[in-house]
Coordinates of C-alpha atoms in Angstrom, one line a residue:
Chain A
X24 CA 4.3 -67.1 -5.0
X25 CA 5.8 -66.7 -1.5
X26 CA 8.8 -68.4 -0.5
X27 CA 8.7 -70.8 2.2
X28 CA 11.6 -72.2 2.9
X29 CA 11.6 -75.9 4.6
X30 CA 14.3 -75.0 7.2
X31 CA 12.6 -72.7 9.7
X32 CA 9.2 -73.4 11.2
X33 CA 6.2 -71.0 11.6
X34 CA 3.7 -69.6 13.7
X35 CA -0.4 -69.5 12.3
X36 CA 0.2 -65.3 13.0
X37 CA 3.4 -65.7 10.3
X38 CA 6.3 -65.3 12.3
X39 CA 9.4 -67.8 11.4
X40 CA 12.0 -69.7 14.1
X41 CA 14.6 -70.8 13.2
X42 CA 15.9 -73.3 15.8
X43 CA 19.8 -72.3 16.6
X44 CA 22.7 -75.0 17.8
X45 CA 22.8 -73.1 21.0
X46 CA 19.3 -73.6 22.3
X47 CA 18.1 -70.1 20.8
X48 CA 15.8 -69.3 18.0
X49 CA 15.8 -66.6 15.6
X50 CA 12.7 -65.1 14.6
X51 CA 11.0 -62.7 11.7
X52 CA 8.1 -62.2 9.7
X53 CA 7.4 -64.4 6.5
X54 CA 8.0 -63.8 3.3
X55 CA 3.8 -63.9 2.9
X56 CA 3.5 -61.8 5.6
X57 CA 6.1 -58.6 4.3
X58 CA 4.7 -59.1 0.6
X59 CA 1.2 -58.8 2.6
X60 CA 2.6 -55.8 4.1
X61 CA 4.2 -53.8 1.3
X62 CA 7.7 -51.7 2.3
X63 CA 8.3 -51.4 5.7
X64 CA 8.7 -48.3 6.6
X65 CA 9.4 -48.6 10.3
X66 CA 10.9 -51.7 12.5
X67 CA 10.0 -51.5 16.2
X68 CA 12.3 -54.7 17.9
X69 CA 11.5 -56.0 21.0
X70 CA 13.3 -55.2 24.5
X71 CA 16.2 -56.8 25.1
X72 CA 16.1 -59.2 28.5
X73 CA 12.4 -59.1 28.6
X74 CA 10.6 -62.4 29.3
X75 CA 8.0 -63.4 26.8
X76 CA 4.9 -65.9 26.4
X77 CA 3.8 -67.7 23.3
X78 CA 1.5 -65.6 21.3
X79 CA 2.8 -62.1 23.2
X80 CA 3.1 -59.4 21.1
X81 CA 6.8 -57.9 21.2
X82 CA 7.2 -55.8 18.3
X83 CA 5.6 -53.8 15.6
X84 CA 6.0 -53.7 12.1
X85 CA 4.4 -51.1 9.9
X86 CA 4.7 -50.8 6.5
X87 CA 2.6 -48.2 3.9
X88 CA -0.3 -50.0 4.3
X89 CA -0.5 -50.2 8.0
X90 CA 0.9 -51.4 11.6
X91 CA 1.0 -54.8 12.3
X92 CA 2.0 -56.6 15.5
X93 CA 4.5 -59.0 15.8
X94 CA 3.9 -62.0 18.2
X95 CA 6.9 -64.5 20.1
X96 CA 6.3 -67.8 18.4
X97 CA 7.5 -69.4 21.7
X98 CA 7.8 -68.7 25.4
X99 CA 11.5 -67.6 26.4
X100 CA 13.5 -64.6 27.0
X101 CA 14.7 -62.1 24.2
X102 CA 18.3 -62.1 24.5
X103 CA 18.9 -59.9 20.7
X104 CA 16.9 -58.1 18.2
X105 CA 18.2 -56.8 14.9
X106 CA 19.4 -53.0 15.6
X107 CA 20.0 -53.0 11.4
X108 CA 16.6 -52.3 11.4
X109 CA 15.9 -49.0 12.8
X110 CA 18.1 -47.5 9.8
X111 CA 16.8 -50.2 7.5
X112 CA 13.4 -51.5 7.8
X113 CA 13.5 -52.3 4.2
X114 CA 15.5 -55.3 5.2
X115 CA 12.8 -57.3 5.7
X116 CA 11.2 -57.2 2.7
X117 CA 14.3 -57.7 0.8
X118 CA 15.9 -60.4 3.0
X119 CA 13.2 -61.8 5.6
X120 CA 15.1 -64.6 6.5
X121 CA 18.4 -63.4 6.6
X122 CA 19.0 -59.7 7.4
X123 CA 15.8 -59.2 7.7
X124 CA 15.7 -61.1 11.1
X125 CA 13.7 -59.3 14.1
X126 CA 14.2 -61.1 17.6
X127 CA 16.4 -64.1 19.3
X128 CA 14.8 -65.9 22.2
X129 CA 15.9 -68.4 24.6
X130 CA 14.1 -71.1 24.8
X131 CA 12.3 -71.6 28.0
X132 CA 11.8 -75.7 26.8
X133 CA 12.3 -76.5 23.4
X134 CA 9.6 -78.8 23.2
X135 CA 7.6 -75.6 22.4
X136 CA 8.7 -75.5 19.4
X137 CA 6.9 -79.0 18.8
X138 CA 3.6 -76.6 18.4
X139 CA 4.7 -74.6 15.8
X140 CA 3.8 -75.1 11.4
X141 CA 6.2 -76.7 9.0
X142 CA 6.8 -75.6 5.5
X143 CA 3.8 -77.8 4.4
X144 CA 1.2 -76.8 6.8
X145 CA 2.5 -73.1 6.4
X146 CA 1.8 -73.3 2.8
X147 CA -1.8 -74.3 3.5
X148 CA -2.4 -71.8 5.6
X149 CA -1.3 -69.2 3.4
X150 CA -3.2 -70.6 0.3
X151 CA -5.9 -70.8 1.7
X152 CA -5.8 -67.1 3.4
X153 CA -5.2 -66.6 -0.2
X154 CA -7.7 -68.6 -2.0
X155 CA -10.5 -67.2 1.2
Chain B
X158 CA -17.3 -59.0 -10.9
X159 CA -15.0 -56.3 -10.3
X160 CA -14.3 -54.0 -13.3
X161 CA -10.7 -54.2 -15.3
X162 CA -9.5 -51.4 -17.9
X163 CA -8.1 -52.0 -21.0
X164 CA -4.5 -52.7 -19.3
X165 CA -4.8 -55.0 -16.6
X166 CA -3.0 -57.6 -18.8
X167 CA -0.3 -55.7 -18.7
X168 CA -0.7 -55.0 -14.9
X169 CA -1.1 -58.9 -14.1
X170 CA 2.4 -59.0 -16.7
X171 CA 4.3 -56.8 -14.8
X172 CA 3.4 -59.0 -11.5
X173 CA 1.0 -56.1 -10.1
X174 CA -0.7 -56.3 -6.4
X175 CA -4.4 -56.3 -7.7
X176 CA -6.6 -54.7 -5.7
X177 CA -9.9 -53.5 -5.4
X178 CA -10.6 -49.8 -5.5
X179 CA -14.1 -49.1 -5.9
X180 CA -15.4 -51.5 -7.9
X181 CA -12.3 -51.9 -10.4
X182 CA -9.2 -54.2 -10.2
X183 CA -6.4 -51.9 -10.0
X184 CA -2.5 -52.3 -9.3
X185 CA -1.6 -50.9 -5.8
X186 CA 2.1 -51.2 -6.3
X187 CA 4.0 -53.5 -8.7
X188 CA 6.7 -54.5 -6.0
X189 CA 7.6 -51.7 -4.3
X190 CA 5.8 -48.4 -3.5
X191 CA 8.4 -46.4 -2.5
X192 CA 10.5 -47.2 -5.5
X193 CA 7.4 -46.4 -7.6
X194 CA 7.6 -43.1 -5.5
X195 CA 10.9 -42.0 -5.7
X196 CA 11.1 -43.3 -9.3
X197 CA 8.0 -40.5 -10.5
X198 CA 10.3 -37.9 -7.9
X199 CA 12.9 -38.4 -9.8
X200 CA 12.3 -39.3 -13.1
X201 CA 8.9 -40.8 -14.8
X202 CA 6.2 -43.1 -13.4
X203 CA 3.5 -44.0 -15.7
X204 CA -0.1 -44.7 -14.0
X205 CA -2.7 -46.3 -15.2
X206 CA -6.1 -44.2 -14.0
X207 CA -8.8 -45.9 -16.5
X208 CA -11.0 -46.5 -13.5
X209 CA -11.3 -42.2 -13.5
X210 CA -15.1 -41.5 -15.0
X211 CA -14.3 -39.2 -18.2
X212 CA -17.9 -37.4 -18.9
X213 CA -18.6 -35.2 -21.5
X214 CA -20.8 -31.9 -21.6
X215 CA -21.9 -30.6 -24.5
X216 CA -24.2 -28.8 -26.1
X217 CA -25.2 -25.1 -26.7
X218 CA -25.6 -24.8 -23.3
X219 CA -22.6 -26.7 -22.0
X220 CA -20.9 -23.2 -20.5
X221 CA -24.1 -22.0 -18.7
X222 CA -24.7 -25.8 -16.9
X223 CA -21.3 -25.8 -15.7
X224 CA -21.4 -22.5 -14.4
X225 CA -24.7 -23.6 -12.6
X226 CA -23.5 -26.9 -11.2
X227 CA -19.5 -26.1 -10.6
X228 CA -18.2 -24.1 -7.2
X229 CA -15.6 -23.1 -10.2
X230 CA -16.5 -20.6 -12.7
X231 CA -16.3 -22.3 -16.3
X232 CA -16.6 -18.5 -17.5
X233 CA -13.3 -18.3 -17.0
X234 CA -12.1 -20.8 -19.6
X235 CA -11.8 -18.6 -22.0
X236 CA -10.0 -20.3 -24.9
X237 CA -10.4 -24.2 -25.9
X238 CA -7.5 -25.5 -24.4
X239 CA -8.0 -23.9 -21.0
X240 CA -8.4 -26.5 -17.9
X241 CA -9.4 -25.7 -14.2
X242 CA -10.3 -27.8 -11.1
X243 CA -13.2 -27.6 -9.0
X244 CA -16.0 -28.9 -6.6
X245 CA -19.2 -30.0 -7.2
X246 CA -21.6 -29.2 -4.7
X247 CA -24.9 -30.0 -3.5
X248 CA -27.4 -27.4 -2.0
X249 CA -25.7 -27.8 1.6
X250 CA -22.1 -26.6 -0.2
X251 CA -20.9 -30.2 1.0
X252 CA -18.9 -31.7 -1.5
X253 CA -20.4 -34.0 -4.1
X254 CA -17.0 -34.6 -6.1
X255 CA -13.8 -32.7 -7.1
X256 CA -13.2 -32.7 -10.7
X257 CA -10.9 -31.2 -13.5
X258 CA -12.8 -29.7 -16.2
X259 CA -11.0 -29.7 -19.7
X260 CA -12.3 -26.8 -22.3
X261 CA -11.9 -28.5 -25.6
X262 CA -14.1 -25.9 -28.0
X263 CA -16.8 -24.1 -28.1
X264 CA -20.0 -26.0 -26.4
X265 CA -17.8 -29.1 -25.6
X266 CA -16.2 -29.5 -22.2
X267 CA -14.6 -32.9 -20.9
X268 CA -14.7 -33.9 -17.1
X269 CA -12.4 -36.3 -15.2
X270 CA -14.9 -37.7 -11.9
X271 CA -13.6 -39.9 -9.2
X272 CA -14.0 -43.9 -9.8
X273 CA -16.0 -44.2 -7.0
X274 CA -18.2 -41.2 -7.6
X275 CA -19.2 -42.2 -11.0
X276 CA -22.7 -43.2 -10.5
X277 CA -23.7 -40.1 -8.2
X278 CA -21.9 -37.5 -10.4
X279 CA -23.8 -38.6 -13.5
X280 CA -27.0 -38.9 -11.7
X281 CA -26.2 -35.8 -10.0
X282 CA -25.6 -34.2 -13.8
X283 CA -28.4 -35.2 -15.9
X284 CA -31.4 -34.0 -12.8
X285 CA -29.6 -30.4 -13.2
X286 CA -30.1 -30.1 -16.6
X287 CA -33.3 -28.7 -17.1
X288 CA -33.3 -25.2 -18.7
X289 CA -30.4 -26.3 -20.7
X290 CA -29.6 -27.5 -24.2
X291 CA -26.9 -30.2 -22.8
X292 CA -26.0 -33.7 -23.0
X293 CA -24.4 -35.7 -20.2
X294 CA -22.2 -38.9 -21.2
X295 CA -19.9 -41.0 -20.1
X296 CA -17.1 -41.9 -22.2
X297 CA -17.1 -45.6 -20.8
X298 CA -14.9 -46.4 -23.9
X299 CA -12.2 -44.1 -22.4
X300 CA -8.9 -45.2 -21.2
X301 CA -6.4 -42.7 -19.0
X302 CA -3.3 -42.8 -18.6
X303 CA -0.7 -40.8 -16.5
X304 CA 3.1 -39.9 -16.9
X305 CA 4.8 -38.1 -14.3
X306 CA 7.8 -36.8 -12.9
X307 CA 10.9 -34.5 -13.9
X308 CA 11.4 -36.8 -17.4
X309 CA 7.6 -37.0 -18.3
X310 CA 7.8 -34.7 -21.4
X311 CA 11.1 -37.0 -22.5
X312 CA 9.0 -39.9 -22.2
X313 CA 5.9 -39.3 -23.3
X314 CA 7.6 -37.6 -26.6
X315 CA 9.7 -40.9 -27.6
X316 CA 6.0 -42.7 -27.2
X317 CA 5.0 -40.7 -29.3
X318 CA 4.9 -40.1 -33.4
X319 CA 7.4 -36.6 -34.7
X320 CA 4.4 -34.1 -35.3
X321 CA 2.8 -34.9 -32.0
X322 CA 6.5 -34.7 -30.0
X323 CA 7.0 -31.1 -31.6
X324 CA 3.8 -29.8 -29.5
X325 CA 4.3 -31.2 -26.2
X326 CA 6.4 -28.3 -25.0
X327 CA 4.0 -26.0 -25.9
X328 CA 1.4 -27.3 -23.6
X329 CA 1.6 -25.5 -20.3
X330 CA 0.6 -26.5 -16.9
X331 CA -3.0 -26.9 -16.7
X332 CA -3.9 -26.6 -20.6
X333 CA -4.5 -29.4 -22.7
X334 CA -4.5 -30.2 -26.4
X335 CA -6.6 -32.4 -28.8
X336 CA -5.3 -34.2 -31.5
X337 CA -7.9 -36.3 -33.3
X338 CA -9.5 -38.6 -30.6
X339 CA -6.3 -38.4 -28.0
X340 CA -6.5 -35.3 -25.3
X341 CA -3.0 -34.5 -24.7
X342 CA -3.6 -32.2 -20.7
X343 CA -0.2 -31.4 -18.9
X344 CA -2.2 -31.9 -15.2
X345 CA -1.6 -34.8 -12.4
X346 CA -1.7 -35.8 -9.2
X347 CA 1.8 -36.4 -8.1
X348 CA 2.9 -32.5 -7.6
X349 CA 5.8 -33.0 -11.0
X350 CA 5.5 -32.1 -13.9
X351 CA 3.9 -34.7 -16.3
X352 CA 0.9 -35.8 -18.8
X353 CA -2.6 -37.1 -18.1
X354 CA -3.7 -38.5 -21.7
X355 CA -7.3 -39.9 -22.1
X356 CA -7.3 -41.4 -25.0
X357 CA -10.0 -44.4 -26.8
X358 CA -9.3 -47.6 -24.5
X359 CA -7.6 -49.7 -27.8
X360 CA -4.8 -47.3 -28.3
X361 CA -4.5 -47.5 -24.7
X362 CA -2.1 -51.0 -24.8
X363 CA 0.2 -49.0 -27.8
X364 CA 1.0 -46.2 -25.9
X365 CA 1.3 -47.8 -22.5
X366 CA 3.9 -50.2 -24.1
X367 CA 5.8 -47.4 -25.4
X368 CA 5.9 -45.2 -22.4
X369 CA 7.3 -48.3 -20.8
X370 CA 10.1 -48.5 -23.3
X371 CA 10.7 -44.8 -23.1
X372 CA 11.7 -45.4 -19.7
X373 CA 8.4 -44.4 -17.3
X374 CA 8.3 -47.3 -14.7
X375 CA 4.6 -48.5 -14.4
X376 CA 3.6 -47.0 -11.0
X377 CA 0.3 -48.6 -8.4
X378 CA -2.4 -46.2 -6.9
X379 CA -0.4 -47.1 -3.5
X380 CA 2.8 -44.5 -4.7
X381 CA 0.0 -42.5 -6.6
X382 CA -1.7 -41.6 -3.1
X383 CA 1.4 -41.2 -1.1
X384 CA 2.7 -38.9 -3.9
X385 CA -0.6 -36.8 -3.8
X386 CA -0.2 -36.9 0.1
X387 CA 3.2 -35.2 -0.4
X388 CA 1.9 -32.7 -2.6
X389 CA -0.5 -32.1 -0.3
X390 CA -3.4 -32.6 -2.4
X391 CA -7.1 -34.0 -1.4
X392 CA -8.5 -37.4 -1.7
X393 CA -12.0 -37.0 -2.0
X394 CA -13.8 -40.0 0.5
X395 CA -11.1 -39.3 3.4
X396 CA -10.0 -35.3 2.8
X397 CA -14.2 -34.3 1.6
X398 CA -17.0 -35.6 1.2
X399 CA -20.6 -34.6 0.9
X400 CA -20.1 -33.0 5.1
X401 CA -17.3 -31.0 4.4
X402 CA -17.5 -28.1 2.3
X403 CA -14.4 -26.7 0.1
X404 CA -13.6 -24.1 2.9
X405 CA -13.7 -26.6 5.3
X406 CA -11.1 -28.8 3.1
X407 CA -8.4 -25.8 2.1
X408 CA -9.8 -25.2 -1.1
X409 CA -11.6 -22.3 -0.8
X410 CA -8.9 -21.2 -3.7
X411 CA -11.1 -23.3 -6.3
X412 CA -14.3 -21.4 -5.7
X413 CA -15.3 -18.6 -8.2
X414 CA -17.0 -15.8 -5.7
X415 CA -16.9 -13.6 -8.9
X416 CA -18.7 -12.8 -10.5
X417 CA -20.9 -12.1 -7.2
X418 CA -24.5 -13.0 -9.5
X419 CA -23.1 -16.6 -10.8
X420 CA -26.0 -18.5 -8.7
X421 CA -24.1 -22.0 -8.5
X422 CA -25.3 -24.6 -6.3
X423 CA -24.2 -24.2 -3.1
X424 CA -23.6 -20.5 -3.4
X425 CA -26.1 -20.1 -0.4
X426 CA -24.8 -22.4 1.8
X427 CA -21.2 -21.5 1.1
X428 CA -21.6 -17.8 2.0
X429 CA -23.3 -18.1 5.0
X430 CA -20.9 -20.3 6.0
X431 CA -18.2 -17.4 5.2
X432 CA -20.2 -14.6 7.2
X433 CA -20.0 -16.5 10.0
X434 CA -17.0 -17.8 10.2
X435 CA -15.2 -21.4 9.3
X436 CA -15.4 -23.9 12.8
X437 CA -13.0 -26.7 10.9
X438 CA -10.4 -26.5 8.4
X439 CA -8.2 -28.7 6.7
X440 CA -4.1 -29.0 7.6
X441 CA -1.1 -30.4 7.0
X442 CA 0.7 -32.4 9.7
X443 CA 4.4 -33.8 10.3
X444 CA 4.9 -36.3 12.9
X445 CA 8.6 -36.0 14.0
X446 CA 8.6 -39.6 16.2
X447 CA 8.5 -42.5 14.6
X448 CA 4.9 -43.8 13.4
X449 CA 2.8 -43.4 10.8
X450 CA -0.7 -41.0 10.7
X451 CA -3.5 -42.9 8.9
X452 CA -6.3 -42.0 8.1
X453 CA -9.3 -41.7 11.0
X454 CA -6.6 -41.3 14.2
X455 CA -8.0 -38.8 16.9
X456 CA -5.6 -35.8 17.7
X457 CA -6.4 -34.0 20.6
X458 CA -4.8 -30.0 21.4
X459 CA -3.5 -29.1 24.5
X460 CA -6.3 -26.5 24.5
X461 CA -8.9 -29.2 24.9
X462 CA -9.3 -29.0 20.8
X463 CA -10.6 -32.3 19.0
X464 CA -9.4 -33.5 15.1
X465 CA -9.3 -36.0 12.7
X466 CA -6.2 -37.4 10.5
X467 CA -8.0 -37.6 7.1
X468 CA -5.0 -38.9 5.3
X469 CA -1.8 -39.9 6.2
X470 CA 0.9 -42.3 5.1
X471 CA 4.6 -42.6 4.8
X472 CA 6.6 -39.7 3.1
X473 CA 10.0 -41.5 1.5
X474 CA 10.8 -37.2 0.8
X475 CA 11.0 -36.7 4.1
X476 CA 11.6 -39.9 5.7
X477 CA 9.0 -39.2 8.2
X478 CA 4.8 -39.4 8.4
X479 CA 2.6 -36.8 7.1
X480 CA -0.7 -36.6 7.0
X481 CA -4.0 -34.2 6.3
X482 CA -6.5 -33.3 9.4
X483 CA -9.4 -32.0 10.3
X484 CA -8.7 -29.6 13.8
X485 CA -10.6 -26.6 15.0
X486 CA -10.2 -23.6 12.8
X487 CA -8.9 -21.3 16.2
X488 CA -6.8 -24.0 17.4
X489 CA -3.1 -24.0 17.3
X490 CA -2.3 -26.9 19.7
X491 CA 0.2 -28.1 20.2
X492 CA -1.0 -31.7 18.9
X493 CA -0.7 -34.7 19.3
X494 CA -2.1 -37.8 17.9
X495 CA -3.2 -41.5 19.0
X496 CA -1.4 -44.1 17.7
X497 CA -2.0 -47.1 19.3
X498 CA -2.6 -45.8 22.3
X499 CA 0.1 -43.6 22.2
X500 CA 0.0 -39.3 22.3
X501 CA 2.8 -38.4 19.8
X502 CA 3.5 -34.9 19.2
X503 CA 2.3 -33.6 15.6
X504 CA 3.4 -30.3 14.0
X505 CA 0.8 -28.5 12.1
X506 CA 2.3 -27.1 8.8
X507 CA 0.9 -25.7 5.5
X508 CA 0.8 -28.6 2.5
X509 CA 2.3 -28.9 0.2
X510 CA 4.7 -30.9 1.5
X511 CA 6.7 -31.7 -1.8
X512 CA 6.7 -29.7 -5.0
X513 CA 9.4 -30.9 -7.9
X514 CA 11.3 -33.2 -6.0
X515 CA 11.7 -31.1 -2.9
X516 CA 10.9 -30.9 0.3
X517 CA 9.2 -27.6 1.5
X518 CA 9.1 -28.4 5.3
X519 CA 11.5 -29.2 8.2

């Protein structure tokens, strides 16, 4: 069973944000999405300074299995991505909430992240992906 | 339904990734992958490969059929014991199947088919065997299991009872023994050393549990392709198929030309295609950038050339991408492939890529 934790929020294309004191987010992939994927074996992070709209993609992940895109959860520009995982792509799929971490964003309104899943609906989504 | 072997309890146990690969429910990795890689580099993976068709041919004219229906020349297993790999062909010289054909005495000969070429190898079989005394069968009670890697023997031995330990030393690459209903072959698909034992699906559980306790880590069909990628071996369905003939896929080694009378199916096809030349062969690839070559990517030569990645993965060896193509036999490149939309620069190299734990290319 994947871990969801009830502290971050999600996207339906299973990124997580993490809202930050600061008015950033963090962001990475779920814990569904890199057991989905299987090692990563490459990490490309997004540019730093670029400006980004909901749903863009901004980075790629590829595992074994194959390349996958990874979207911005929310509007805003990318002020830090994780350089750990050029060297360590494996990161994510041991930590994906913690080290594992791909992008920050600064929030363009933080009402944006009103649109994004909780833990709950996550779960259903991902059960039912499961289950379908 | 999808079809389970005798271990997929244990696989489910362990906490497997179940897939589905051609028809059966099979582990693709039980966590990791490249653990389960490095783990059969450097020391013992066991594999589960029940899904693998084991047919039998016997009969007084066992020897004759398979020189008839086999690009490989069954003539040439001269002792029980003896193993070799070949093609199948049909009448075109495209490839119907690549097999391993185990000699176990005289007028008995065992096969190990692809999963999902069961159905047309068999039927395939039994309409070629008129004119000889033969019987086709498919050991559906069968079980298969692979150890592999630089501490295989160690393993397999302490899973083992005394008498049969004593004798696995003895068994060289490519031979194989039989003792009672268990056949005991020192072949695999990992480019290590290591055991492929078919054995009657019930004793399958016993020896799988003691393998495990001997230390081979169970290992998914995802690190068993990427360790056959490194090796440099062929995956029949991406590498061949029933288009591609065996000198269009690098293994023009497995055919038996001699002796020059030995009318096998295909024979035609196959040299006439020699007289006048090979138009596509089969190569190895390294991509140097960061990526990874899967299978069905378009590479393009600076010469105007056009090819195919027929396999490709991830290489934990060499911490890069590698991968199999189909190019233009004349053309050298330079390379380079599409990945998402972008022309990365491949090196063409000669598989294999990995052979006992070490690399063999830049």
């Amino acid at each position: 069973m994947s871990n969801v934790p009830s502290d971050v929020k999600y996207a339906s294309t299973h990124e997580w944000v993490r809202e930050e004191d600061d008015g950033t987010v963090t962001v990475g992939i779920s814990d569904h999405a890199q057991e989905s994927l299987g090692d990563l074996v490459f990490v490309e992070t997004p540019e730093i300074g670029r400006t980004v709209e909901a749903g863009e993609a901004v980075a790629v992940v590829e595992s074994v299995k194959a390349a996958s895109d990874v979207y911005a959860p929310v509007p805003g520009a990318i002020i830090d991505a994780n350089s750990q995982l050029q060297d360590a792509p494996e990161l994510v799929n041991t930590d994906p909430y913690g080290e594992g971490w791909i992008m920050r964003i600064r929030l363009d309104d933080p009402h944006a992240l009103d649109e994004l899943m909780d833990a709950d609906d996550y779960e259903h989504l991902i059960t039912e992906e499961d289950d379908g | 339904m999808l079809q389970r072997t005798p271990l997929y309890d244990r696989h489910q146990a362990a906490g497997a990734k179940l897939v589905d690969f051609a028809g059966w429910e099979m582990p693709l990795n039980y966590g990791s992958q490249i653990k389960e890689h490095e783990q059969v580099r450097g020391a013992a993976g066991v594999f589960d490969v029940s899904h693998m068709g084991v047919v039998d041919v016997t009969g007084p004219g066992a020897r004759n059929f398979l020189r008839r229906v086999l690009a490989n020349d069954a003539g040439r297993l001269k002792a029980p014991g003896q193993a070799f790999y070949s093609c199948m062909l049909n009448d075109q010289a495209g490839i119907i199947d690549d097999l391993i054909v185990y000699y176990l005495s005289e007028g008995r000969y065992r096969t190990v088919v692809n999963a999902a070429r069961r159905a047309e190898d068999l039927t395939w079989l039994k309409q070629h065997t008129a004119g000889y005394d033969v019987r086709i069968r498919l050991r559906a009670d069968a079980a298969v299991i692979a150890v592999q890697g630089p501490k295989a023997q160690a393993c397999l031995g302490k899973a083992v009872d005394a008498r049969l330990e004593s004798r696995l030393a003895g068994i060289k690459p490519f031979r194989v023994v039989e003792t009672g209903d268990w056949l005991i072959a020192r072949t695999g698909y990992t480019g290590e050393d290591g055991f492929e034992i078919i054995l009657p699906g019930r004793s399958a559980l016993d020896l799988w549990d003691h393998l495990t306790a001997a230390g081979a880590v169970p290992c998914g069909l995802g690190a068993r392709d990427s360790l056959r990628l490194e090796a440099g071996l062929c995956l029949y369905g991406q590498d061949m198929d029933t288009t591609t003939t065996p000198l269009e896929s690098a293994l023009g080694w497995t055919v038996a030309w001699k002796p020059e009378d030995r009318d096998f199916i295909g024979r035609v096809a196959l040299e006439s295609q020699r007289a006048r030349g090979v138009v596509r062969r089969l190569m190895g690839l390294v991509l140097d950038a960061r990526g990874v070559l899967r299978h069905g990517q378009a590479l393009q030569s600076d010469l105007g050339g056009e090819g195919e990645v027929t396999s490709g993965g991830f290489s934990p060896v060499l911490g890069r991408s590698i991968g199999l193509a189909r190019i233009p036999a004349d053309d050298d490149g330079p390379w380079t492939v599409d990945i998402r939309g972008r022309a990365l620069p491949v090196r063409l190299v000669k598989p294999p890529f990995v052979r006992n734990g070490h690399a063999l290319v830049d």
